[in-house]
Coordinates of C-alpha atoms in Angstrom, one line a residue:
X1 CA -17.0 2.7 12.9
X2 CA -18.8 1.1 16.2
X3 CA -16.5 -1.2 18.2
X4 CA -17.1 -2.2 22.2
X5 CA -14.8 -3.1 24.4
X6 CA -14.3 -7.0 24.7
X7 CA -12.2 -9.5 27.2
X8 CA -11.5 -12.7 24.4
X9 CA -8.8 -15.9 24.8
X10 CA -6.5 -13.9 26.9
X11 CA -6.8 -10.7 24.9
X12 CA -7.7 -7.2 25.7
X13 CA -10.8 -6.2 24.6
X14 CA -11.6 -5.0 20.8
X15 CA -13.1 -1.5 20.3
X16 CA -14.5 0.6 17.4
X17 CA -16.0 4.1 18.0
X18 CA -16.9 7.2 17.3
X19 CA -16.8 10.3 20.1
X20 CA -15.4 13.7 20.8
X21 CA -14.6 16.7 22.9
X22 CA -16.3 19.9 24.2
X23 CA -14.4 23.7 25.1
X24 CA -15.9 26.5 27.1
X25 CA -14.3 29.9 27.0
X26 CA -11.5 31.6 24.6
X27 CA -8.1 30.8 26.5
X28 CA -4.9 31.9 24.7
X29 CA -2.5 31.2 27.4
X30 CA 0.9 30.0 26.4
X31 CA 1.1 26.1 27.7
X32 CA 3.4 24.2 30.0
X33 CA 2.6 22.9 33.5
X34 CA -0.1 25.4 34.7
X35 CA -0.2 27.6 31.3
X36 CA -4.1 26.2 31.3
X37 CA -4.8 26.5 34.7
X38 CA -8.6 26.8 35.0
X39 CA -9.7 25.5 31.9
X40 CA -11.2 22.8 30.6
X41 CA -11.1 20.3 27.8
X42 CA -13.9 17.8 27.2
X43 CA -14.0 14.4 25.4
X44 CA -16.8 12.3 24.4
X45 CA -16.2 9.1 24.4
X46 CA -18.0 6.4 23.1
X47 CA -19.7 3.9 25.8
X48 CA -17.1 1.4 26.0
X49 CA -14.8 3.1 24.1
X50 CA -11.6 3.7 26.1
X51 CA -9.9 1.4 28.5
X52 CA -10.4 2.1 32.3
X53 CA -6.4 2.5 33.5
X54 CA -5.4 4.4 30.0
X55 CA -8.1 6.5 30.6
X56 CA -7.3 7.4 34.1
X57 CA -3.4 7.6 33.1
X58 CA -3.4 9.9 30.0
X59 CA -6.2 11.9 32.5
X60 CA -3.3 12.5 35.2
X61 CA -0.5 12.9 32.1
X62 CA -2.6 16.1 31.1
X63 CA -3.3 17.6 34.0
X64 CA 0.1 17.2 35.3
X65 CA 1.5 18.9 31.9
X66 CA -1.2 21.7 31.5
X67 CA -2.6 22.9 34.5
X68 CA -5.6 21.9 32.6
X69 CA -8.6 19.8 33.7
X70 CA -9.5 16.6 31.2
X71 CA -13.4 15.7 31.5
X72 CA -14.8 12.4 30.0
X73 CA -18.0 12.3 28.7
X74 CA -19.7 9.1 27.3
X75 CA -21.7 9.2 24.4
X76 CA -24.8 6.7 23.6
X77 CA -24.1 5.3 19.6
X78 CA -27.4 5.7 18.6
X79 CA -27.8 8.7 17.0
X80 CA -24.2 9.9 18.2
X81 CA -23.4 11.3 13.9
X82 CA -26.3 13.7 14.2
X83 CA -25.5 14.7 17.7
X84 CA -21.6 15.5 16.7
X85 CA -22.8 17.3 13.3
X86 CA -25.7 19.4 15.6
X87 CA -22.4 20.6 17.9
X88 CA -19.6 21.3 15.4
X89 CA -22.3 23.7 14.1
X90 CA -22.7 25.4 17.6
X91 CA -20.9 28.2 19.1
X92 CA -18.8 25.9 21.7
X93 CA -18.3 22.7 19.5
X94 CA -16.3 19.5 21.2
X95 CA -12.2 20.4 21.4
X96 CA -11.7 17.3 20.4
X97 CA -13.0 14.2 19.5
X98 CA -12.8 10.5 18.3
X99 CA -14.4 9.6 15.0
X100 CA -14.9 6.9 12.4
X101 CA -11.9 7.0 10.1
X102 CA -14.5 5.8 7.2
X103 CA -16.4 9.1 8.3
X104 CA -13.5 11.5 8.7
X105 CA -14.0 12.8 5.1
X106 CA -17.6 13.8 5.6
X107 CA -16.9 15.9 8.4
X108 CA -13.5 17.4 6.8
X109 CA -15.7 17.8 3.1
X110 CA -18.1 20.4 5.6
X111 CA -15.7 22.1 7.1
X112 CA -16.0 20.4 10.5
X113 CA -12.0 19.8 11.5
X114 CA -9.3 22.0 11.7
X115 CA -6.3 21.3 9.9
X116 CA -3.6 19.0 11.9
X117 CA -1.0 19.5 9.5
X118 CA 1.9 20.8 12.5
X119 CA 0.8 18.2 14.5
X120 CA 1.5 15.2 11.5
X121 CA 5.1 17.2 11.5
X122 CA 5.9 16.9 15.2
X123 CA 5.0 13.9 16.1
X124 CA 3.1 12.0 12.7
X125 CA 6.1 11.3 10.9
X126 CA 6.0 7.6 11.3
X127 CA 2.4 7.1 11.7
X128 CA 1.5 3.9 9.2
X129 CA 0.6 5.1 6.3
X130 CA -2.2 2.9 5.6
X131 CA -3.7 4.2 8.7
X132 CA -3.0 7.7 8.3
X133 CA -4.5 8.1 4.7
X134 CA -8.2 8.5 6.2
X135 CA -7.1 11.5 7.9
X136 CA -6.0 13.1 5.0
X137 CA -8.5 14.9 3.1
X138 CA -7.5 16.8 -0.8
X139 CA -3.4 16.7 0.7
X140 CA -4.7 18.5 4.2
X141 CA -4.0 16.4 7.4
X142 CA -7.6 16.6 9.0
X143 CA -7.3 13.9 12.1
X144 CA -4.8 11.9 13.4
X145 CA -4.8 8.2 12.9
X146 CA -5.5 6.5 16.4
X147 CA -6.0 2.5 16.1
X148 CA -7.4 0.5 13.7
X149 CA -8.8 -3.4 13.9
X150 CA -8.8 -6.3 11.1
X151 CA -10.0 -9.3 10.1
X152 CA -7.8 -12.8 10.7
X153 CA -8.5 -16.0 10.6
X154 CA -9.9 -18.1 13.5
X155 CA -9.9 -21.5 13.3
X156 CA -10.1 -25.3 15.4
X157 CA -6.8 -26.3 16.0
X158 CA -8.4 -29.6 16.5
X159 CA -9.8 -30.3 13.5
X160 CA -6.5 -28.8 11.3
X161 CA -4.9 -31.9 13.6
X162 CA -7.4 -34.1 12.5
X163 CA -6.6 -33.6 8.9
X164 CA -3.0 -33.9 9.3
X165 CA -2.1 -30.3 8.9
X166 CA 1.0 -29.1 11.6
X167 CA 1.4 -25.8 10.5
X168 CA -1.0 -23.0 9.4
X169 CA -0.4 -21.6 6.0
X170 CA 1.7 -18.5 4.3
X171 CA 0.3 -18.2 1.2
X172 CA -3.2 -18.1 0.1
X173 CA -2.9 -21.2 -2.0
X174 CA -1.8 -23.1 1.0
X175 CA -4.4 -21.9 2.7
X176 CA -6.9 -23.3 0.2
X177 CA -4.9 -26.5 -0.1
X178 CA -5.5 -26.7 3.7
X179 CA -8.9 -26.6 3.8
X180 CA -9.9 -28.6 1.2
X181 CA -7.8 -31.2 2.9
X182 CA -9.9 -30.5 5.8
X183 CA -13.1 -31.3 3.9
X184 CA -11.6 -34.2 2.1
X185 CA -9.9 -35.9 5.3
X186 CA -12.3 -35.1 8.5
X187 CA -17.1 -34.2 8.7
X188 CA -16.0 -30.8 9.7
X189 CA -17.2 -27.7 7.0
X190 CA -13.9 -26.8 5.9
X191 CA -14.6 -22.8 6.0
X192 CA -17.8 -20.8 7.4
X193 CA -17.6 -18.4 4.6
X194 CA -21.4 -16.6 3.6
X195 CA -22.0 -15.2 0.1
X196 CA -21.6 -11.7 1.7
X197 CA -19.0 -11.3 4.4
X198 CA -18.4 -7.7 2.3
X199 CA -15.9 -6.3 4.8
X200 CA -13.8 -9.1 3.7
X201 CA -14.7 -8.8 -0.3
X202 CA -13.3 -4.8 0.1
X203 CA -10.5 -6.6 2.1
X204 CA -9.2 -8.5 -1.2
X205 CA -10.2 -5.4 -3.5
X206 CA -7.8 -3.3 -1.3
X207 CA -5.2 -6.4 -1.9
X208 CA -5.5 -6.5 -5.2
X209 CA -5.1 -2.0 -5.8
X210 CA -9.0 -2.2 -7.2
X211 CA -11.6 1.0 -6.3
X212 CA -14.8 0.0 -6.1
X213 CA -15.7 3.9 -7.6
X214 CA -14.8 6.2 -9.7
X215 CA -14.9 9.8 -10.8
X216 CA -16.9 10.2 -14.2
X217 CA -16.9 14.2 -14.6
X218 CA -17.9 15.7 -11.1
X219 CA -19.3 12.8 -10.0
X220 CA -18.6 9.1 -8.9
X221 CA -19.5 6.2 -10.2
X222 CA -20.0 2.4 -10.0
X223 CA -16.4 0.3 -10.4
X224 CA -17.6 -3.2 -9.6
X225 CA -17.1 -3.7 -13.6
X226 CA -13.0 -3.2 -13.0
X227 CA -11.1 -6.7 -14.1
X228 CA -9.7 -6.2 -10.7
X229 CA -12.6 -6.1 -8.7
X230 CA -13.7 -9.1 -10.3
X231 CA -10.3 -10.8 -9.7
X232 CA -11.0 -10.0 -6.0
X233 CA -14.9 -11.5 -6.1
X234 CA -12.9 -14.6 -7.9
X235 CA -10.8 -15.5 -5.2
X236 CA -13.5 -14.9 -2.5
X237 CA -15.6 -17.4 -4.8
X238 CA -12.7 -19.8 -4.3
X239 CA -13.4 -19.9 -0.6
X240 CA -17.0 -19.7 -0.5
X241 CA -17.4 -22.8 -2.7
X242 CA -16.0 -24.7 0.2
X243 CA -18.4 -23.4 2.4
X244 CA -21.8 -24.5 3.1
X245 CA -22.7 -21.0 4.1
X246 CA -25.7 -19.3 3.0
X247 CA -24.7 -17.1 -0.5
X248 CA -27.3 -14.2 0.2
X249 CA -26.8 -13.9 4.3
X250 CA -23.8 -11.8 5.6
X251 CA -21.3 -12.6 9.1
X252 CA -24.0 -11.7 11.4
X253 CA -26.7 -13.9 10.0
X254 CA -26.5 -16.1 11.5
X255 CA -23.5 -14.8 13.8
X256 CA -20.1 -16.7 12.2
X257 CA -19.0 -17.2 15.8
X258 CA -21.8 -19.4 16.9
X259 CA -21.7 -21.3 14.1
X260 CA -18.2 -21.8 14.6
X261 CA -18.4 -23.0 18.1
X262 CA -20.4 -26.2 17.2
X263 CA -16.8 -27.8 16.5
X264 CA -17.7 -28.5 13.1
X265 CA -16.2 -25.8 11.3
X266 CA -12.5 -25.7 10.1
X267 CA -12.1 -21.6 10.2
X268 CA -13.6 -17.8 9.5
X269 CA -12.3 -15.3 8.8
X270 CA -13.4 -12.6 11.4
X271 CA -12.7 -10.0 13.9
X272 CA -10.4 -11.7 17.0
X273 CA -12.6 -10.5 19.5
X274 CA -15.4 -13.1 17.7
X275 CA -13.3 -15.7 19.3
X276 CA -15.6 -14.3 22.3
X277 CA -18.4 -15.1 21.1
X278 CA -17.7 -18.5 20.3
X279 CA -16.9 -19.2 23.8
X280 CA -20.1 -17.8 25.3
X281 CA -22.2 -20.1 23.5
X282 CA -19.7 -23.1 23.6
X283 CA -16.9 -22.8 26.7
X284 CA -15.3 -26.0 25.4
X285 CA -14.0 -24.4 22.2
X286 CA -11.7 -22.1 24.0
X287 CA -8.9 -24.8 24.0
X288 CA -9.3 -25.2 20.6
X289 CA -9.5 -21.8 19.1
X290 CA -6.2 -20.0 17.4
X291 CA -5.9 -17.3 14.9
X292 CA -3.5 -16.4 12.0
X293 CA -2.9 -13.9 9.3
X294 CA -4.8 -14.3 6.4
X295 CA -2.7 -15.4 4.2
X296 CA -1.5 -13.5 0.9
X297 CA -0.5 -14.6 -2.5
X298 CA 2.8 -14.8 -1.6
X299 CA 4.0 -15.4 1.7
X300 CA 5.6 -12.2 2.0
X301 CA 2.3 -9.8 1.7
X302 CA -0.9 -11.0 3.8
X303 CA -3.8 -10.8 2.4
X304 CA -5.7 -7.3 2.1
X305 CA -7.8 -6.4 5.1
X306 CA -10.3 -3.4 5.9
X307 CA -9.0 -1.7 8.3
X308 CA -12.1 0.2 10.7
X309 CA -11.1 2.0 13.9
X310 CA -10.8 5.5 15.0
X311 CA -9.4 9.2 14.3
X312 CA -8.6 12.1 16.3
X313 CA -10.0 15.3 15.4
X314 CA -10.2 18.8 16.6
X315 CA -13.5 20.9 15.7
X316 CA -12.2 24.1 13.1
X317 CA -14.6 26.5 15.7
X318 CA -12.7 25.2 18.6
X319 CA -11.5 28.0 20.7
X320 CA -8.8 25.8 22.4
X321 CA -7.1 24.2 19.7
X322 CA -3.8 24.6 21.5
X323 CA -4.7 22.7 24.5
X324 CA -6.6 20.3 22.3
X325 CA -3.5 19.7 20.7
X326 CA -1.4 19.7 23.8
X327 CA -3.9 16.5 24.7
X328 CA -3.2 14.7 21.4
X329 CA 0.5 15.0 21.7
X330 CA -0.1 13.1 25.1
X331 CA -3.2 10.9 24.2
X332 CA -0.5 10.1 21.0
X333 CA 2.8 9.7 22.3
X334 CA 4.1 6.1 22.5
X335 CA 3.9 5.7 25.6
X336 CA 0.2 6.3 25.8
X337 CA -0.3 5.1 22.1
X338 CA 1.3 1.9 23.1
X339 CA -0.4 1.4 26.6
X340 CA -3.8 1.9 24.4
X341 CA -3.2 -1.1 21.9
X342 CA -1.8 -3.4 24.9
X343 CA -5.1 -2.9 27.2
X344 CA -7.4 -2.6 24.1
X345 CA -6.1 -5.6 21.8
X346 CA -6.2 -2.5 18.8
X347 CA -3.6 -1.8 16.1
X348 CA -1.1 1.5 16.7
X349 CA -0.8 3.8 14.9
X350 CA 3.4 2.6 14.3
X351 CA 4.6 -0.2 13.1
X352 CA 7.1 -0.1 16.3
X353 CA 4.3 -0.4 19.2
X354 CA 3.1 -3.2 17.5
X355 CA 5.1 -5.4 20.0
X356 CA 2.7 -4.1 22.9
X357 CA 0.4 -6.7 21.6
X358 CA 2.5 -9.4 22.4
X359 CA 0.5 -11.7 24.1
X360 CA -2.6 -11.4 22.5
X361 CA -2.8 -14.0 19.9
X362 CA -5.4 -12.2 17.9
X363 CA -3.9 -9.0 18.0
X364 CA -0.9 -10.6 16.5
X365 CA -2.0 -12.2 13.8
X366 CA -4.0 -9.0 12.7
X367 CA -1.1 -6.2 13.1
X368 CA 1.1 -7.8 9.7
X369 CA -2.2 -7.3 7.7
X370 CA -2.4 -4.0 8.7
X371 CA 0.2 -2.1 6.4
X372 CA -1.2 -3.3 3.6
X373 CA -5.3 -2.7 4.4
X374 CA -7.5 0.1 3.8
X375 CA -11.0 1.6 3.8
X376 CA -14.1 1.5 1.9
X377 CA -13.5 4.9 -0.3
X378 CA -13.1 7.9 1.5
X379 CA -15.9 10.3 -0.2
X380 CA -18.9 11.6 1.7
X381 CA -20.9 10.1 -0.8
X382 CA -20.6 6.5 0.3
X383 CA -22.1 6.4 3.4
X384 CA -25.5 6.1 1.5
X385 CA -23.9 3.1 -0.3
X386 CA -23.4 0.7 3.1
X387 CA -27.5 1.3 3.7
X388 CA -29.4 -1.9 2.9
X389 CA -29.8 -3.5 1.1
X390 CA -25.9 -2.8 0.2
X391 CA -25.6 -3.2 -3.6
X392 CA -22.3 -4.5 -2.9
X393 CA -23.8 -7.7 -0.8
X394 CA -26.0 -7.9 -3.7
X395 CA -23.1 -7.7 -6.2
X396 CA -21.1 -11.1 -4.2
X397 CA -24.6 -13.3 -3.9
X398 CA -24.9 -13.2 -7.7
X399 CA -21.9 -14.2 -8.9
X400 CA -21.9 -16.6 -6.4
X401 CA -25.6 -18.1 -7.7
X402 CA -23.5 -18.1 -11.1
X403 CA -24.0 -14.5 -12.6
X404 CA -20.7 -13.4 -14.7
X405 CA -18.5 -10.8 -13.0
X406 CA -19.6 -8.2 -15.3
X407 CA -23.2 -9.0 -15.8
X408 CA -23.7 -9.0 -11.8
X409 CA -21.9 -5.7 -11.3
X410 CA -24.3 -4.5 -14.3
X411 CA -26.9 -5.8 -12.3
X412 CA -26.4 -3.6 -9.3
X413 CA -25.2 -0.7 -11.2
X414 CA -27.9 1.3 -11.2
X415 CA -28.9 1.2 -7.4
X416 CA -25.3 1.7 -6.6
X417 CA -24.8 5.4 -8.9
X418 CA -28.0 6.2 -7.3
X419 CA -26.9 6.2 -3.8
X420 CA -23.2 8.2 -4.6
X421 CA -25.5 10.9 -6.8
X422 CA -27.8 11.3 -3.1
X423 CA -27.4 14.7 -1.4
X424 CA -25.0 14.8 1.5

């Protein structure tokens, strides 16, 4: 999943991305401060992937451990997933290297990665497990869970004042009361909520246990008809029919965040580093801006998120998967784990260096969600589905134009088996 660095409100930056990391020649040296001496280990990383200091830092940790050398190389996005799948096929493929957790099971499903398995033993055993399930592939630890990112709320703290509300809400009913207060008592939109904010709708079918496939035989299937995907569509229809919002337009059309910083929107629910771009095309909203947890049905479980960051991975051809491990017990520890969420505003991988991201108001009102999130489903086959025009987008606008649950998911059913029977 892309993500860039991004300075917002006092935060560290925000990052999604993909990269990874190159060996030269067979070493089978023991370890240990000089047991690499004169090798090196390569790592692509995505432009604007890895913080400047944490970067230098876990650099000097490595070198200092295994006599080792620890080269950076930036990699361009576009076309970045043909460009790793060209070199795991070549003789010297990356050591290691940082990938989309959505796309971790593609690579595993082609024998790409090497199995991590002793790694998840000594030092994975309290890695969040809502993290860690994209790195494991039919029971086989596959990559190492590195950060992830969420959606929260943003909203005006001026214009909650302006209806009367002091406090933001726990539960999700409160959260609706709250806004319809803010429509009834103030001329702000209550919510900026458009008919297909999808990463949000997978979100609440991650909240409420629904699979938006299944297996039928060898092969998988359209789930949109599931009562408990339609539960989820129902309460994102709740908050949509407070919103003026175009119903066939995603988050990025126009961007939430500049809609937003006219001042005449109560909230969104968006990435924190969003907050950003509010502030670049309005500087006076800055003051006003604050973020919470989206709230749950009960105030003890937020709501569900989708959770999109980053694995580790080592290439199953690598002839340096010792060292490359060596690096990921560094890059990993929490030390270096925790310096990496603090400097890139980013979810750890453990609940306990969550507290690095004190500080960082969006940050903090992401990290409760994140226990509870997860991922679009973790097949190869659903890449194909997110190409547009995503039957799932197309799914939310018609029961939002007033389609029933079922006949709308019947309406995109076809398209959607379609794209999980295409070839990988």
């Amino acid at each position: 999943m892309k993500r860039k660095l991004i300075a917002a409100i006092g935060v560290a930056g925000m990052l999604v991305s993909v990269a990874a990391c190159g060996s030269d020649d067979e070493d089978k040296k023991s370890g240990g401060a000089d047991g690499y001496k004169g090798e090196t280990l390569t790592l692509w990383a995505m432009d604007g992937s890895t913080p400047d200091k944490w970067q230098k830092d876990v650099t000097a940790a490595f070198e200092k451990k295994t006599g080792a050398k620890l080269k950076f190389e930036v990699q361009q996005w576009n076309g970045i997933q043909q460009k790793l799948t060209t070199a795991l096929s070549e003789e010297n493929p990356p050591d290691v290297f940082e990938i989309g957790n959505t796309q971790t099971a593609a690579y595993a499903k082609t024998g790409g990665l090497a199995d991590l398995g002793d790694l998840k033993e000594s030092i994975g055993a309290d890695w969040t497990e809502s993290m860690n399930k994209a790195s494991v592939i039919d029971g086989k630890q596959y990559a190492a869970p590195w950060f992830v990112l969420n959606r929260v709320v943003v909203y005006n703290k001026k214009i909650w004042a302006e209806a009367g509300i002091k406090d933001t809400p726990k539960t999700r009913a409160e959260f609706l009361k709250d806004l319809e207060r803010i429509g009834e008592k103030t001329d702000a939109e209550p919510i900026y909520l458009p008919g297909q904010n999808w990463y949000h709708f997978v979100g609440l079918t991650i909240g409420e246990g629904a699979e938006l496939v299944k297996k039928d035989g060898d092969k998988y299937v359209s789930n949109l008809g599931d009562p408990k995907v339609a539960k989820a569509m129902k309460t994102y229809k709740q908050f949509a029919d407070l919103s003026k919002a175009p119903k066939n337009k995603d988050e990025a059309t126009p961007q939430q965040a500049e809609v937003f910083a006219k001042g005449k929107t109560g909230a969104f629910i968006g990435m924190g580093w969003e907050a950003a771009t509010a502030i670049k095309a309005n500087k006076k909203i800055e003051k006003d801006i604050g973020f919470f947890t989206i709230p749950g049905p009960t105030a003890d479980k937020p709501e569900g998120v989708f959770l999109g960051g980053s694995n580790l991975a080592v290439a199953a051809t690598s002839k340096k998967q010792d060292l490359a491990k060596e690096f990921l017990k560094i890059a990993l520890s929490d030390k270096f784990e925790g310096q990496f969420a603090k400097e890139g505003g980013t979810i750890p991988n453990k609940k306990a260096l969550e507290s690095n991201l004190k500080g960082n108001p969006a940050a903090e009102a992401a990290a409760p969600a994140a226990a509870g999130g997860g991922t679009t489903p973790l097949i190869p086959e659903w890449g194909a589905v997110e190409n547009p025009p995503n039957p799932i987008k197309n799914y939310m606008t018609a029961v939002l134009n007033g389609k029933s649950y079922a006949d709308a998911a019947k309406q995109v059913e076809g398209e959607l088996n379609k794209r999980l029977a295409q070839k990988q």
